Amino acid sequence: MTPDFEQMWRDLVPVGRSATTGGYRRQPFAAAERECVAWFVEQAQARGLSVERDRFGNLVAWWRPEQAAGRDAVLTGSHLDSVLDGGAYDGPLGVVSALAAVDALRDRGVTPARPLGVGVFVEEEGSRFGLACLGSRLATGATTWDRARGLRDRDGVALEDAMAGAEVGSADLLEGVGCFVELHVEQGRDLVDRDVPVGVASGIWPHGRYRFDFTGEANHAGTTRMEDRHDPMLGYAVTALAAHKQARLSGGRATFGRLDVLPGATNAVPSQVTAWLDARADTAEHLDALVGSVARMAQERTDRDGTSVTVTAESVSGPVEFDRDLARRVAGARSRPAIPTMAGHDAGVLSTAGIPTAMLFVRNPTGVSHSPAEHAGTADCLAGVDALTAALQELTA
Ligand code: GLV
Ligand code: MN
Ligand code: MN
């Protein structure tokens, strides 16, 4: 007997959860995420699925019945890494639901006529190496290994070195994949407002991460007269307020959620402030305009302060419109609402790479995500598994 959805969920809940915040720290190639991956491999093996890995740390557990040989595959799955202090559902819900859907198909006596894979993409959140959806970008070729290998985490460890102990393979996991369906917890309250447990995605807003390096002059916090300072924190502070205001005015999103200050002493004017802007908008033009206006305001303020700023785009994703026909098939007989999302997903990367892609969203009563408050009720999760099972049955028929 393979464990059911609820048992699998209970297995994963403690892995990487902070005893103080209740949030998850499942950073790629670190202990907690590796434990989740090992758990996944065990589950796949218990089901007789064959696990294949690529050289980047992505993996797919395949169900390849004889009758499916030579036909385009259907891929499902999600990711097991988390943002820093993230919630339990973002990523793992799609992986656990996919395994539960395989079980449900078998319980129904269904043998897929196409290979069916449950995938786990590495570093979806970009929480360690800064590049969102790193695993799927590498798998699709959207990012090259030459660019990625030298990315460094906050401790200066390069991706290539972080991966040194990880089990990798040489499979091209996306070869022969005809479509991808990712189930995900909703990261807003659209489904709550509509009072439905499961929806499908229509598209993803363009979004990006931009590093703002503000440079000034370190000096004594007590003896340096206010008018003599070149304090880069001021440029940052004004820019953070400007970003908030510009996003509100334009209907976009702008967030500074990460900051490094050098030398980081309470009694010293800083020499350097590095801040990361996460910006999103409904069109690529609106995103460019939003980031451009924030960068201009940063420039104006730093000119006044005798400091400087440089802006570097670290990770930018264009707009995604999911395959409408696939979305209709995934929605099934039910008329599930089709909703846009402002969150990034591996599904967006695969879609951009030309693989017909769809997403199922499961209602999140808090609407909160990237936080320990992220949630989905068990009944809704099971409704998600049902929806995914039906979709996979239809797509592999
Ligand atoms: C991923 O969840 C993102 O939208 O940043
Ligand atoms: Mn996710
Ligand atoms: Mn996320």
Short mmCIF file of N, CA, C and O in Angstrom, two decimals, residues 27 83-84 123 125-132 151-157 209-214 233 236-237 239-240 254-261 272-279 312 314-315:
data_model
loop_
_atom_site.label_atom_id
_atom_site.label_comp_id
_atom_site.label_asym_id
_atom_site.label_seq_id
_atom_site.Cartn_x
_atom_site.Cartn_y
_atom_site.Cartn_z
N GLN A 27 16.17 25.33 0.98
CA GLN A 27 16.96 25.92 -0.08
C GLN A 27 17.64 24.81 -0.89
O GLN A 27 18.03 23.77 -0.35
N VAL A 83 10.87 29.53 -0.52
CA VAL A 83 11.51 30.82 -0.22
C VAL A 83 11.99 30.74 1.23
O VAL A 83 11.64 29.80 1.96
N LEU A 84 12.73 31.72 1.70
CA LEU A 84 13.15 31.74 3.10
C LEU A 84 11.92 31.98 3.95
O LEU A 84 11.18 32.95 3.74
N GLU A 123 15.34 24.66 -7.40
CA GLU A 123 15.51 26.13 -7.23
C GLU A 123 14.45 26.92 -8.01
O GLU A 123 14.75 27.86 -8.75
N GLU A 125 12.28 28.87 -6.65
CA GLU A 125 12.10 30.18 -6.02
C GLU A 125 13.28 31.11 -6.25
O GLU A 125 13.18 32.30 -5.97
N GLY A 126 14.39 30.58 -6.67
CA GLY A 126 15.57 31.43 -6.80
C GLY A 126 15.99 32.00 -5.46
O GLY A 126 16.61 33.06 -5.39
N SER A 127 15.68 31.29 -4.39
CA SER A 127 15.95 31.84 -3.05
C SER A 127 17.42 31.73 -2.68
O SER A 127 17.90 32.45 -1.82
N ARG A 128 18.13 30.82 -3.33
CA ARG A 128 19.54 30.66 -2.98
C ARG A 128 20.47 31.31 -4.01
O ARG A 128 21.41 32.00 -3.62
N PHE A 129 20.18 31.11 -5.29
CA PHE A 129 21.12 31.61 -6.31
C PHE A 129 20.55 32.80 -7.10
O PHE A 129 21.18 33.27 -8.04
N GLY A 130 19.37 33.27 -6.71
CA GLY A 130 18.87 34.55 -7.22
C GLY A 130 18.12 34.50 -8.53
O GLY A 130 17.42 35.45 -8.87
N LEU A 131 18.25 33.41 -9.26
CA LEU A 131 17.60 33.34 -10.57
C LEU A 131 16.34 32.48 -10.42
O LEU A 131 16.43 31.29 -10.12
N ALA A 132 15.17 33.11 -10.64
CA ALA A 132 13.89 32.40 -10.46
C ALA A 132 13.78 31.26 -11.47
O ALA A 132 14.23 31.38 -12.61
N LEU A 151 26.79 31.33 -10.50
CA LEU A 151 25.91 32.07 -9.59
C LEU A 151 26.28 31.71 -8.16
O LEU A 151 26.53 30.54 -7.85
N ARG A 152 26.27 32.72 -7.29
CA ARG A 152 26.70 32.46 -5.90
C ARG A 152 25.57 32.72 -4.93
O ARG A 152 24.75 33.61 -5.14
N ASP A 153 25.57 31.96 -3.85
CA ASP A 153 24.58 32.19 -2.79
C ASP A 153 25.10 33.27 -1.83
O ASP A 153 26.18 33.84 -2.05
N ARG A 154 24.36 33.54 -0.76
CA ARG A 154 24.75 34.63 0.15
C ARG A 154 26.07 34.39 0.85
O ARG A 154 26.70 35.31 1.35
N ASP A 155 26.50 33.10 0.92
CA ASP A 155 27.79 32.80 1.56
C ASP A 155 28.92 32.71 0.54
O ASP A 155 30.03 32.30 0.87
N GLY A 156 28.61 33.04 -0.71
CA GLY A 156 29.65 33.03 -1.74
C GLY A 156 29.86 31.66 -2.37
O GLY A 156 30.79 31.48 -3.16
N VAL A 157 29.01 30.69 -2.04
CA VAL A 157 29.18 29.35 -2.62
C VAL A 157 28.58 29.34 -4.03
O VAL A 157 27.44 29.75 -4.23
N ARG A 209 13.53 40.59 -11.29
CA ARG A 209 14.33 40.95 -10.09
C ARG A 209 15.46 41.85 -10.54
O ARG A 209 16.18 41.51 -11.49
N TYR A 210 15.62 42.96 -9.84
CA TYR A 210 16.59 43.98 -10.25
C TYR A 210 17.43 44.36 -9.04
O TYR A 210 16.88 44.72 -7.99
N ARG A 211 18.75 44.27 -9.21
CA ARG A 211 19.63 44.61 -8.09
C ARG A 211 20.01 46.09 -8.19
O ARG A 211 20.47 46.55 -9.23
N PHE A 212 19.76 46.82 -7.11
CA PHE A 212 20.13 48.23 -7.03
C PHE A 212 21.35 48.34 -6.12
O PHE A 212 21.27 48.04 -4.93
N ASP A 213 22.50 48.75 -6.68
CA ASP A 213 23.71 48.95 -5.87
C ASP A 213 23.89 50.44 -5.63
O ASP A 213 24.23 51.18 -6.56
N PHE A 214 23.65 50.86 -4.39
CA PHE A 214 23.85 52.26 -4.00
C PHE A 214 25.22 52.37 -3.34
O PHE A 214 25.50 51.65 -2.36
N MET A 233 22.18 54.99 2.06
CA MET A 233 20.91 54.50 2.60
C MET A 233 19.76 55.44 2.22
O MET A 233 18.61 55.01 2.07
N TYR A 236 18.50 54.56 -1.14
CA TYR A 236 17.67 53.35 -1.03
C TYR A 236 16.29 53.68 -0.46
O TYR A 236 15.26 53.25 -0.99
N ALA A 237 16.27 54.46 0.63
CA ALA A 237 15.00 54.73 1.33
C ALA A 237 14.02 55.45 0.39
O ALA A 237 12.85 55.08 0.29
N THR A 239 14.08 55.41 -2.82
CA THR A 239 13.73 54.50 -3.92
C THR A 239 12.66 53.49 -3.49
O THR A 239 11.74 53.18 -4.26
N ALA A 240 12.77 53.00 -2.25
CA ALA A 240 11.76 52.04 -1.77
C ALA A 240 10.39 52.70 -1.71
O ALA A 240 9.37 52.10 -2.11
N ALA A 254 5.57 46.26 -6.72
CA ALA A 254 7.00 46.54 -6.52
C ALA A 254 7.34 46.30 -5.06
O ALA A 254 6.64 46.79 -4.17
N THR A 255 8.40 45.53 -4.84
CA THR A 255 8.76 45.13 -3.48
C THR A 255 10.28 45.13 -3.33
O THR A 255 10.97 44.53 -4.16
N PHE A 256 10.77 45.78 -2.29
CA PHE A 256 12.15 45.57 -1.89
C PHE A 256 12.11 44.64 -0.69
O PHE A 256 11.71 45.05 0.41
N GLY A 257 12.49 43.37 -0.86
CA GLY A 257 12.38 42.40 0.23
C GLY A 257 13.72 41.93 0.75
O GLY A 257 13.78 41.11 1.66
N ARG A 258 14.78 42.45 0.14
CA ARG A 258 16.12 41.97 0.55
C ARG A 258 17.10 43.12 0.46
O ARG A 258 17.09 43.88 -0.52
N LEU A 259 17.93 43.22 1.49
CA LEU A 259 18.82 44.37 1.62
C LEU A 259 20.13 43.91 2.24
O LEU A 259 20.13 43.17 3.22
N ASP A 260 21.26 44.35 1.68
CA ASP A 260 22.56 44.12 2.32
C ASP A 260 23.18 45.49 2.55
O ASP A 260 23.20 46.32 1.64
N VAL A 261 23.68 45.71 3.75
CA VAL A 261 24.28 47.01 4.08
C VAL A 261 25.72 46.78 4.51
O VAL A 261 26.00 45.93 5.36
N GLN A 272 27.86 51.15 1.36
CA GLN A 272 27.20 50.44 0.25
C GLN A 272 25.87 49.88 0.73
O GLN A 272 25.80 49.28 1.80
N VAL A 273 24.83 50.08 -0.06
CA VAL A 273 23.55 49.42 0.20
C VAL A 273 23.15 48.69 -1.08
O VAL A 273 23.07 49.31 -2.15
N THR A 274 22.94 47.41 -0.97
CA THR A 274 22.46 46.64 -2.13
C THR A 274 21.04 46.20 -1.81
O THR A 274 20.79 45.60 -0.75
N ALA A 275 20.12 46.50 -2.71
CA ALA A 275 18.71 46.19 -2.48
C ALA A 275 18.16 45.51 -3.73
O ALA A 275 18.53 45.86 -4.85
N TRP A 276 17.29 44.55 -3.52
CA TRP A 276 16.73 43.81 -4.66
C TRP A 276 15.27 44.18 -4.82
O TRP A 276 14.46 44.01 -3.90
N LEU A 277 14.93 44.67 -6.01
CA LEU A 277 13.54 45.01 -6.34
C LEU A 277 12.90 43.85 -7.07
O LEU A 277 13.46 43.34 -8.05
N ASP A 278 11.75 43.42 -6.59
CA ASP A 278 10.90 42.47 -7.32
C ASP A 278 9.77 43.30 -7.90
O ASP A 278 9.01 43.94 -7.16
N ALA A 279 9.66 43.34 -9.24
CA ALA A 279 8.62 44.16 -9.88
C ALA A 279 7.80 43.30 -10.83
O ALA A 279 8.33 42.39 -11.48
N THR A 312 20.90 46.45 -12.04
CA THR A 312 21.19 45.26 -12.85
C THR A 312 19.99 44.33 -12.84
O THR A 312 19.53 43.93 -11.76
N GLU A 314 18.52 40.95 -12.82
CA GLU A 314 19.12 39.64 -12.53
C GLU A 314 18.29 38.49 -13.08
O GLU A 314 18.79 37.40 -13.32
N SER A 315 16.98 38.70 -13.19
CA SER A 315 16.11 37.58 -13.55
C SER A 315 14.81 38.17 -14.06
O SER A 315 14.03 38.71 -13.29
#
